[in-house]
Amino acid sequence: MKRARALFAWLALIAGLAFAAGEIGGLWGTNTQWRAPKDGVTIYVETNGFHTGFILPARAEGIDWHQLFPPTDLGDIRYHATGATDHVAISWGERDFYLNTPDWRELDPMTMARAAIGSDATLIHIYHMNRPQEGRYARRLVISHAAYRQLADRLMQDIAFPERGPLKAIPGYGGDDVFYAAHGRYSAVRSCNAWTGDHLRAIGVRIGAWTPAEHHVMRWFPEVSPRETAAPRVPD
């Protein structure tokens, strides 16, 4: 009993220290002199309340995400038509957690614990959407043309391209999303939210020094409008 209590005390201490470190890292700003350019590319930092990522124009700065992530990979054929969507949402995370947690009501503590310990099995999650709206779940951000190209280059480095042929799609949660194999090790230190923060920090945007949790990212991009992000529009 004493050993169990001692182990629990140590685990509680470690959890408390990790939480404190995350809060400090999330508040400790980097790139503090950054200002949005007057002329640039509009992207969005998006969240579902737990995961964060990016919403990017399907075509900008000579980069065509539809060519890399074809809408024909989607389960809903209404998205297959040219021009049906004009943006893609891109996020990264642990494979088992992604594929086995389609809804937060199905969250398995053991799945979360295994992901937190560390996993080299990761995925890129892609949503195709049309005309995203700024709001609770999507915060508008204008970055320079050079920063956008740098962000796109970094995101492409996270994709596990096959030696031959196109990327192999893994069915998503619905008709408008899909997964692809990714590079990178997921852990409690480098979570999906730390991934978002790492990319923003690398392109010079003001963000916390370490962003392991969703609110560590989103606090740097205050909600401007009370409107929630509109669901992706499906063509009639």
XYZ file of C-alpha atoms in Angstrom:
236
model
C 0.000 0.000 0.000
C 2.837 2.387 0.875
C 4.537 1.676 -2.473
C 1.284 2.338 -4.326
C 0.835 5.626 -2.493
C 4.423 6.612 -3.185
C 4.032 5.773 -6.891
C 0.796 7.745 -7.085
C 2.473 10.700 -5.384
C 5.350 10.638 -7.870
C 2.978 10.386 -10.824
C 0.925 13.280 -9.468
C 4.103 15.331 -9.025
C 5.249 14.569 -12.582
C 1.820 15.438 -13.961
C 1.792 18.676 -11.972
C 5.247 19.665 -13.186
C 4.308 18.847 -16.791
C 1.149 20.948 -16.487
C 3.104 23.854 -15.014
C 5.739 23.590 -17.753
C 3.021 23.621 -20.409
C 1.357 26.670 -18.909
C 4.673 28.531 -18.705
C 5.657 27.478 -22.221
C 2.283 28.478 -23.596
C 2.524 31.934 -22.016
C 6.195 32.579 -22.805
C 6.033 34.335 -26.127
C 8.448 33.959 -29.010
C 8.730 36.159 -32.124
C 7.284 38.939 -30.000
C 8.062 41.607 -32.601
C 6.001 39.847 -35.269
C 3.265 41.834 -36.977
C 0.883 40.677 -39.671
C 1.901 42.041 -43.086
C -0.408 44.381 -44.982
C -0.045 42.193 -48.052
C 0.167 38.444 -47.674
C -1.676 35.127 -47.693
C -4.699 34.547 -45.466
C -4.686 31.279 -43.551
C -6.500 30.139 -40.414
C -5.331 28.477 -37.222
C -8.092 25.976 -36.521
C -9.220 23.910 -33.550
C -11.846 21.325 -32.723
C -11.418 22.007 -29.017
C -8.579 19.506 -28.613
C -6.561 19.286 -31.838
C -5.206 22.352 -33.646
C -3.991 22.738 -37.195
C -4.124 24.974 -40.251
C -6.691 25.887 -42.874
C -4.950 26.856 -46.101
C -6.166 28.037 -49.505
C -6.286 25.125 -51.907
C -4.164 27.109 -54.346
C -1.779 29.914 -53.433
C 1.818 30.895 -54.143
C 2.083 28.229 -56.835
C 1.166 25.470 -54.360
C -1.826 23.296 -55.235
C -2.920 21.199 -52.261
C -5.678 19.625 -54.362
C -3.017 18.112 -56.567
C -1.313 16.589 -53.550
C -4.533 15.683 -51.688
C -7.066 15.135 -54.498
C -10.715 15.630 -53.527
C -11.407 12.371 -55.377
C -9.873 10.619 -52.344
C -12.928 11.688 -50.344
C -15.853 9.388 -49.695
C -18.503 11.949 -50.683
C -18.550 12.313 -54.469
C -20.096 15.783 -54.180
C -16.639 17.028 -53.240
C -15.051 15.513 -56.344
C -16.190 18.227 -58.744
C -13.659 20.897 -59.712
C -14.211 23.998 -57.586
C -16.382 22.233 -55.002
C -13.912 23.216 -52.270
C -11.368 26.008 -52.033
C -9.504 25.287 -48.775
C -7.899 22.355 -46.999
C -7.499 21.870 -43.255
C -4.233 20.165 -42.349
C -3.363 18.683 -38.955
C -1.037 15.989 -37.608
C -1.360 13.403 -34.887
C -0.825 9.887 -33.567
C -2.248 7.159 -35.801
C -4.017 4.980 -33.238
C -5.479 7.968 -31.424
C -6.730 9.496 -34.686
C -8.262 6.343 -36.152
C -9.851 5.035 -32.953
C -11.242 8.283 -31.574
C -13.706 9.613 -34.152
C -15.728 11.191 -31.346
C -14.562 12.485 -27.956
C -17.219 10.341 -26.302
C -15.169 7.365 -27.488
C -11.938 8.617 -25.926
C -9.993 5.718 -24.404
C -7.588 6.741 -21.611
C -5.248 3.883 -22.564
C -5.080 5.077 -26.179
C -4.252 8.566 -24.946
C -1.639 7.208 -22.526
C 0.094 5.147 -25.224
C 0.210 8.170 -27.516
C 1.597 10.358 -24.728
C 4.402 7.867 -24.011
C 5.475 8.148 -27.638
C 4.683 6.744 -31.072
C 6.359 6.878 -34.471
C 3.068 5.989 -36.181
C 1.615 9.338 -37.195
C -0.881 10.641 -39.746
C -1.742 13.821 -41.586
C -5.467 14.622 -41.362
C -7.020 16.512 -44.269
C -10.446 18.144 -44.479
C -11.644 19.696 -47.715
C -13.890 22.722 -47.238
C -15.307 25.773 -48.916
C -15.117 29.365 -47.740
C -14.078 28.942 -44.089
C -15.392 31.612 -41.762
C -13.492 33.176 -38.916
C -14.896 32.383 -35.512
C -14.535 30.172 -32.481
C -12.980 27.289 -34.387
C -10.934 29.175 -36.980
C -8.803 32.273 -36.311
C -7.758 34.321 -39.327
C -4.039 34.953 -39.764
C -2.270 36.848 -42.543
C 1.320 35.805 -43.175
C 3.832 36.986 -45.741
C 4.144 35.268 -49.109
C 7.585 33.985 -48.103
C 6.262 32.690 -44.768
C 3.463 30.850 -46.549
C 5.889 29.130 -48.888
C 8.051 28.210 -45.893
C 5.028 26.809 -44.022
C 3.979 24.780 -47.069
C 7.491 23.390 -47.422
C 7.568 22.382 -43.759
C 4.155 20.710 -43.994
C 5.244 18.724 -47.034
C 8.236 17.439 -45.083
C 5.781 15.924 -42.599
C 4.118 13.816 -45.294
C 5.363 10.261 -45.815
C 5.495 10.170 -49.600
C 5.644 6.692 -51.155
C 8.596 5.796 -53.361
C 6.236 5.578 -56.324
C 2.771 6.794 -57.183
C 0.341 9.029 -55.311
C -0.286 9.132 -51.595
C -2.423 6.304 -50.272
C -5.603 7.645 -48.677
C -6.945 6.230 -45.405
C -10.705 6.810 -44.937
C -11.584 9.608 -42.537
C -14.543 10.130 -40.229
C -16.944 11.313 -42.932
C -17.253 12.198 -46.578
C -15.110 15.334 -46.418
C -11.939 14.164 -44.674
C -9.127 11.682 -45.190
C -5.829 10.602 -43.609
C -2.374 10.056 -45.084
C 0.789 8.559 -43.592
C 3.116 11.072 -41.949
C 6.609 11.478 -40.561
C 7.446 12.484 -37.011
C 7.249 11.118 -33.498
C 4.213 11.959 -31.409
C 4.505 12.251 -27.625
C 3.342 14.323 -24.690
C 6.237 16.666 -25.489
C 5.501 16.922 -29.211
C 1.738 16.700 -29.388
C -0.478 17.766 -32.266
C -0.657 21.213 -30.681
C 3.101 21.449 -30.190
C 3.346 20.558 -33.901
C 1.152 23.541 -34.775
C 3.169 25.832 -32.526
C 6.475 24.564 -33.926
C 5.434 25.451 -37.477
C 4.148 28.889 -36.506
C 7.293 29.631 -34.531
C 9.507 28.529 -37.419
C 7.867 30.949 -39.869
C 8.235 33.842 -37.437
C 4.678 34.154 -36.071
C 4.200 35.167 -32.448
C 3.417 32.012 -30.434
C 4.304 30.367 -27.122
C 7.673 28.723 -26.588
C 5.974 25.329 -26.099
C 2.337 24.635 -26.917
C 1.428 21.084 -25.817
C -2.296 21.802 -25.338
C -4.954 23.390 -27.520
C -5.371 26.531 -25.438
C -1.615 27.166 -25.541
C -1.997 27.698 -29.297
C -5.360 29.412 -29.560
C -4.725 32.002 -26.839
C -2.342 33.747 -29.254
C -5.130 34.218 -31.777
C -8.095 35.780 -29.958
C -11.555 35.195 -31.338
C -12.653 38.261 -33.274
C -16.240 37.243 -33.962
C -18.681 35.216 -31.866
C -19.732 33.341 -34.993
C -18.662 29.727 -35.123
C -16.833 28.464 -38.170
C -19.345 27.352 -40.738
C -19.346 23.697 -41.648
C -17.772 22.938 -45.009
C -20.288 23.684 -47.726
C -21.307 20.713 -49.804
C -22.232 21.602 -53.376
C -25.873 21.119 -54.272
